[in-house]
PDB file of C-alpha atoms in Angstrom:
ATOM      1  CA  MET A  13      -0.158  -0.027  -0.104  1.00 49.00           C
ATOM      2  CA  THR A  14       1.206   3.425  -1.045  1.00 53.00           C
ATOM      3  CA  ALA A  15       0.957   6.668   0.735  1.00 56.00           C
ATOM      4  CA  LEU A  16      -1.189   7.992  -1.807  1.00 57.00           C
ATOM      5  CA  GLN A  17      -4.001   5.395  -1.153  1.00 56.00           C
ATOM      6  CA  LYS A  18      -4.827   6.577   2.406  1.00 78.00           C
ATOM      7  CA  GLU A  19      -5.104  10.051   1.281  1.00 89.00           C
ATOM      8  CA  GLN A  20      -8.404  11.667   0.749  1.00 95.00           C
ATOM      9  CA  TYR A  21      -9.402  13.105  -2.457  1.00 96.00           C
ATOM     10  CA  ILE A  22     -12.402  15.279  -3.758  1.00 97.00           C
ATOM     11  CA  GLU A  23     -14.259  13.442  -6.603  1.00 97.00           C
ATOM     12  CA  PHE A  24     -16.069  15.693  -9.285  1.00 97.00           C
ATOM     13  CA  THR A  25     -17.470  15.326 -12.732  1.00 96.00           C
ATOM     14  CA  VAL A  26     -16.497  17.072 -15.934  1.00 96.00           C
ATOM     15  CA  GLY A  27     -18.610  16.225 -18.862  1.00 94.00           C
ATOM     16  CA  ALA A  28     -18.619  12.256 -18.821  1.00 92.00           C
ATOM     17  CA  GLU A  29     -15.316  12.038 -16.823  1.00 91.00           C
ATOM     18  CA  THR A  30     -15.231  11.632 -13.220  1.00 94.00           C
ATOM     19  CA  CYS A  31     -11.742  12.928 -11.792  1.00 96.00           C
ATOM     20  CA  ALA A  32     -10.128  13.676  -8.528  1.00 97.00           C
ATOM     21  CA  ILE A  33      -7.682  15.997  -6.666  1.00 96.00           C
ATOM     22  CA  ARG A  34      -5.986  15.349  -3.433  1.00 95.00           C
ATOM     23  CA  ILE A  35      -7.918  17.113  -0.755  1.00 95.00           C
ATOM     24  CA  GLU A  36      -4.813  18.822   0.672  1.00 94.00           C
ATOM     25  CA  GLU A  37      -4.354  20.772  -2.477  1.00 95.00           C
ATOM     26  CA  ILE A  38      -7.954  22.320  -2.202  1.00 96.00           C
ATOM     27  CA  HIS A  39      -8.173  25.597  -0.620  1.00 96.00           C
ATOM     28  CA  GLU A  40     -12.087  25.547  -0.803  1.00 96.00           C
ATOM     29  CA  ILE A  41     -15.280  24.503  -3.031  1.00 97.00           C
ATOM     30  CA  ILE A  42     -17.476  27.314  -3.664  1.00 97.00           C
ATOM     31  CA  LYS A  43     -20.719  28.030  -5.480  1.00 97.00           C
ATOM     32  CA  MET A  44     -20.641  29.443  -9.289  1.00 96.00           C
ATOM     33  CA  LEU A  45     -19.982  33.155  -8.801  1.00 94.00           C
ATOM     34  CA  SER A  46     -20.143  36.071 -11.313  1.00 94.00           C
ATOM     35  CA  ILE A  47     -16.799  35.840 -13.539  1.00 96.00           C
ATOM     36  CA  THR A  48     -15.239  39.105 -14.644  1.00 96.00           C
ATOM     37  CA  ASP A  49     -13.937  38.645 -18.402  1.00 95.00           C
ATOM     38  CA  ILE A  50     -10.086  39.126 -18.768  1.00 94.00           C
ATOM     39  CA  PRO A  51      -9.933  40.448 -22.641  1.00 92.00           C
ATOM     40  CA  PHE A  52      -7.615  38.325 -24.730  1.00 93.00           C
ATOM     41  CA  SER A  53      -6.854  35.504 -22.463  1.00 91.00           C
ATOM     42  CA  ARG A  54      -6.551  32.068 -23.332  1.00 91.00           C
ATOM     43  CA  ASN A  55      -9.716  30.140 -24.151  1.00 90.00           C
ATOM     44  CA  GLU A  56      -9.696  28.093 -20.723  1.00 93.00           C
ATOM     45  CA  VAL A  57      -9.313  31.266 -18.501  1.00 96.00           C
ATOM     46  CA  LYS A  58     -12.899  32.312 -17.857  1.00 97.00           C
ATOM     47  CA  GLY A  59     -11.952  35.380 -15.931  1.00 97.00           C
ATOM     48  CA  VAL A  60     -11.456  36.479 -12.437  1.00 97.00           C
ATOM     49  CA  VAL A  61     -13.571  36.296  -9.288  1.00 97.00           C
ATOM     50  CA  ASN A  62     -13.252  38.368  -5.863  1.00 95.00           C
ATOM     51  CA  LEU A  63     -13.176  35.736  -3.118  1.00 94.00           C
ATOM     52  CA  ARG A  64     -13.361  37.674   0.199  1.00 92.00           C
ATOM     53  CA  GLY A  65     -11.059  40.359  -1.279  1.00 93.00           C
ATOM     54  CA  LYS A  66      -8.471  38.004  -3.078  1.00 93.00           C
ATOM     55  CA  VAL A  67      -8.675  38.256  -6.890  1.00 94.00           C
ATOM     56  CA  VAL A  68      -8.674  34.516  -7.941  1.00 96.00           C
ATOM     57  CA  CYS A  69      -8.091  33.328 -11.755  1.00 96.00           C
ATOM     58  CA  VAL A  70     -10.897  30.782 -12.624  1.00 97.00           C
ATOM     59  CA  MET A  71     -10.425  28.487 -15.422  1.00 96.00           C
ATOM     60  CA  SER A  72     -12.580  25.928 -17.461  1.00 96.00           C
ATOM     61  CA  LEU A  73     -11.590  22.562 -16.193  1.00 96.00           C
ATOM     62  CA  ARG A  74     -13.878  21.220 -19.366  1.00 95.00           C
ATOM     63  CA  ASN A  75     -11.341  23.407 -21.537  1.00 94.00           C
ATOM     64  CA  LEU A  76      -8.084  22.365 -19.788  1.00 92.00           C
ATOM     65  CA  LEU A  77      -9.341  18.757 -20.676  1.00 91.00           C
ATOM     66  CA  GLY A  78      -9.988  19.529 -24.293  1.00 92.00           C
ATOM     67  CA  MET A  79     -13.823  19.543 -23.822  1.00 94.00           C
ATOM     68  CA  ALA A  80     -16.351  22.033 -25.017  1.00 94.00           C
ATOM     69  CA  ASP A  81     -17.989  24.430 -22.682  1.00 93.00           C
ATOM     70  CA  GLU A  82     -21.689  23.640 -21.360  1.00 94.00           C
ATOM     71  CA  PRO A  83     -24.199  25.947 -19.742  1.00 95.00           C
ATOM     72  CA  TYR A  84     -23.434  26.097 -15.876  1.00 96.00           C
ATOM     73  CA  THR A  85     -26.121  24.502 -13.631  1.00 96.00           C
ATOM     74  CA  LYS A  86     -27.274  24.639 -10.024  1.00 97.00           C
ATOM     75  CA  ALA A  87     -24.545  21.889  -9.681  1.00 97.00           C
ATOM     76  CA  THR A  88     -21.541  23.679 -11.085  1.00 98.00           C
ATOM     77  CA  ARG A  89     -18.651  24.592  -8.595  1.00 98.00           C
ATOM     78  CA  ILE A  90     -15.364  26.091  -8.406  1.00 98.00           C
ATOM     79  CA  ILE A  91     -12.877  24.362  -6.773  1.00 98.00           C
ATOM     80  CA  VAL A  92     -10.101  26.864  -5.485  1.00 97.00           C
ATOM     81  CA  VAL A  93      -6.629  25.412  -5.351  1.00 96.00           C
ATOM     82  CA  ARG A  94      -3.312  26.703  -4.340  1.00 92.00           C
ATOM     83  CA  TYR A  95      -0.962  26.621  -6.946  1.00 91.00           C
ATOM     84  CA  ARG A  96       2.458  28.325  -7.047  1.00 89.00           C
ATOM     85  CA  GLU A  97       1.427  30.590  -4.011  1.00 88.00           C
ATOM     86  CA  GLU A  98      -1.687  31.827  -5.922  1.00 91.00           C
ATOM     87  CA  PHE A  99      -5.530  30.430  -5.581  1.00 95.00           C
ATOM     88  CA  ILE A 100      -6.759  29.175  -8.939  1.00 97.00           C
ATOM     89  CA  GLY A 101     -10.379  28.560  -9.455  1.00 97.00           C
ATOM     90  CA  MET A 102     -11.477  25.378 -11.518  1.00 97.00           C
ATOM     91  CA  ILE A 103     -14.721  25.135 -12.804  1.00 98.00           C
ATOM     92  CA  VAL A 104     -16.366  21.520 -12.726  1.00 98.00           C
ATOM     93  CA  ASP A 105     -19.829  20.517 -13.308  1.00 98.00           C
ATOM     94  CA  LYS A 106     -20.569  18.776  -9.904  1.00 97.00           C
ATOM     95  CA  VAL A 107     -18.640  17.736  -6.984  1.00 98.00           C
ATOM     96  CA  ASN A 108     -19.604  14.498  -5.864  1.00 97.00           C
ATOM     97  CA  LYS A 109     -17.985  13.467  -2.483  1.00 96.00           C
ATOM     98  CA  VAL A 110     -14.720  13.264  -0.419  1.00 95.00           C
ATOM     99  CA  THR A 111     -13.139   9.487  -0.734  1.00 94.00           C
ATOM    100  CA  THR A 112     -10.193   7.667  -0.374  1.00 92.00           C
ATOM    101  CA  TYR A 113      -9.041   4.706  -3.107  1.00 91.00           C
ATOM    102  CA  ASP A 114      -8.436   0.905  -2.514  1.00 85.00           C
ATOM    103  CA  GLU A 115      -5.613   0.900  -5.036  1.00 88.00           C
ATOM    104  CA  ILE A 116      -3.772   3.666  -6.844  1.00 91.00           C
ATOM    105  CA  HIS A 117      -2.082   2.745 -10.025  1.00 90.00           C
ATOM    106  CA  PRO A 118       0.504   4.834 -11.944  1.00 89.00           C
ATOM    107  CA  PRO A 119      -1.192   6.442 -15.003  1.00 83.00           C
ATOM    108  CA  SER A 120      -0.472   4.295 -18.487  1.00 73.00           C
ATOM    109  CA  GLY A 121       1.118   5.861 -21.446  1.00 59.00           C
ATOM    110  CA  GLY A 122       3.314   8.481 -19.844  1.00 49.00           C
ATOM    111  CA  HIS A 123       4.851   9.665 -23.152  1.00 46.00           C
ATOM    112  CA  GLY A 124       5.457  13.072 -23.453  1.00 47.00           C
ATOM    113  CA  ARG A 125       3.027  15.792 -22.366  1.00 47.00           C
ATOM    114  CA  GLY A 126      -0.106  13.884 -23.791  1.00 55.00           C
ATOM    115  CA  ARG A 127      -3.575  13.837 -21.844  1.00 59.00           C
ATOM    116  CA  GLU A 128      -1.751  10.799 -19.599  1.00 60.00           C
ATOM    117  CA  GLY A 129       0.566  13.344 -18.332  1.00 83.00           C
ATOM    118  CA  ILE A 130      -2.081  15.461 -16.473  1.00 89.00           C
ATOM    119  CA  PHE A 131      -2.772  12.532 -13.987  1.00 91.00           C
ATOM    120  CA  LEU A 132      -0.986  11.852 -10.895  1.00 91.00           C
ATOM    121  CA  GLY A 133      -2.464   8.143 -10.796  1.00 93.00           C
ATOM    122  CA  ILE A 134      -5.760   6.013 -11.579  1.00 93.00           C
ATOM    123  CA  GLY A 135      -7.748   5.404  -8.120  1.00 93.00           C
ATOM    124  CA  MET A 136      -9.670   2.322  -8.323  1.00 90.00           C
ATOM    125  CA  ARG A 137     -12.595   1.705  -6.103  1.00 84.00           C
ATOM    126  CA  GLY A 138     -14.593  -1.479  -7.023  1.00 84.00           C
ATOM    127  CA  ASP A 139     -14.590  -1.385 -10.724  1.00 85.00           C
ATOM    128  CA  GLN A 140     -14.598   2.164 -10.976  1.00 86.00           C
ATOM    129  CA  LEU A 141     -11.346   4.003 -12.424  1.00 90.00           C
ATOM    130  CA  ILE A 142     -10.993   7.869 -11.414  1.00 94.00           C
ATOM    131  CA  GLY A 143      -8.100   9.931 -12.920  1.00 94.00           C
ATOM    132  CA  ILE A 144      -6.534  11.844  -9.977  1.00 95.00           C
ATOM    133  CA  LEU A 145      -5.487  15.022 -11.474  1.00 95.00           C
ATOM    134  CA  LYS A 146      -1.813  16.612 -11.295  1.00 93.00           C
ATOM    135  CA  LEU A 147      -2.042  20.235 -10.896  1.00 92.00           C
ATOM    136  CA  GLU A 148       1.321  21.013 -11.941  1.00 90.00           C
ATOM    137  CA  GLU A 149       0.684  19.595 -15.533  1.00 89.00           C
ATOM    138  CA  LEU A 150      -2.774  20.680 -15.582  1.00 89.00           C
ATOM    139  CA  LEU A 151      -2.326  24.335 -14.786  1.00 88.00           C
ATOM    140  CA  GLY A 152       1.484  24.805 -15.817  1.00 80.00           C
ATOM    141  CA  GLY A 153       0.887  24.389 -19.451  1.00 56.00           C
TER     142      GLY A 153
END
């Protein structure tokens, strides 16, 4: 058993994908806020929000994963993570639960900076496979 297996994760949905982030990387999870647009920014950057006096850049996890935008719903959330001494918000379709995994496998493929490069590992619970996101790869691009 690796140390990763006893860690807690927040599991969430983006499109048809279920992903997870280590709970210690998450600052907070908030309901959708009004986002102020940033002109000429990359497509995945949706703008900024004011979070209790802090300006937080908000990105679309759908766009970061190569998916098209969908209208926001009551379930849409912003997961605020701490990344390189800043807070960054990631819009997800739905936050499912806090969880741990029975087994965690290294991501397969691992050639270059393909989609596999954004995963820290693959969490297994029963017959369900959940991609655990690597923030450094996802946000550092």
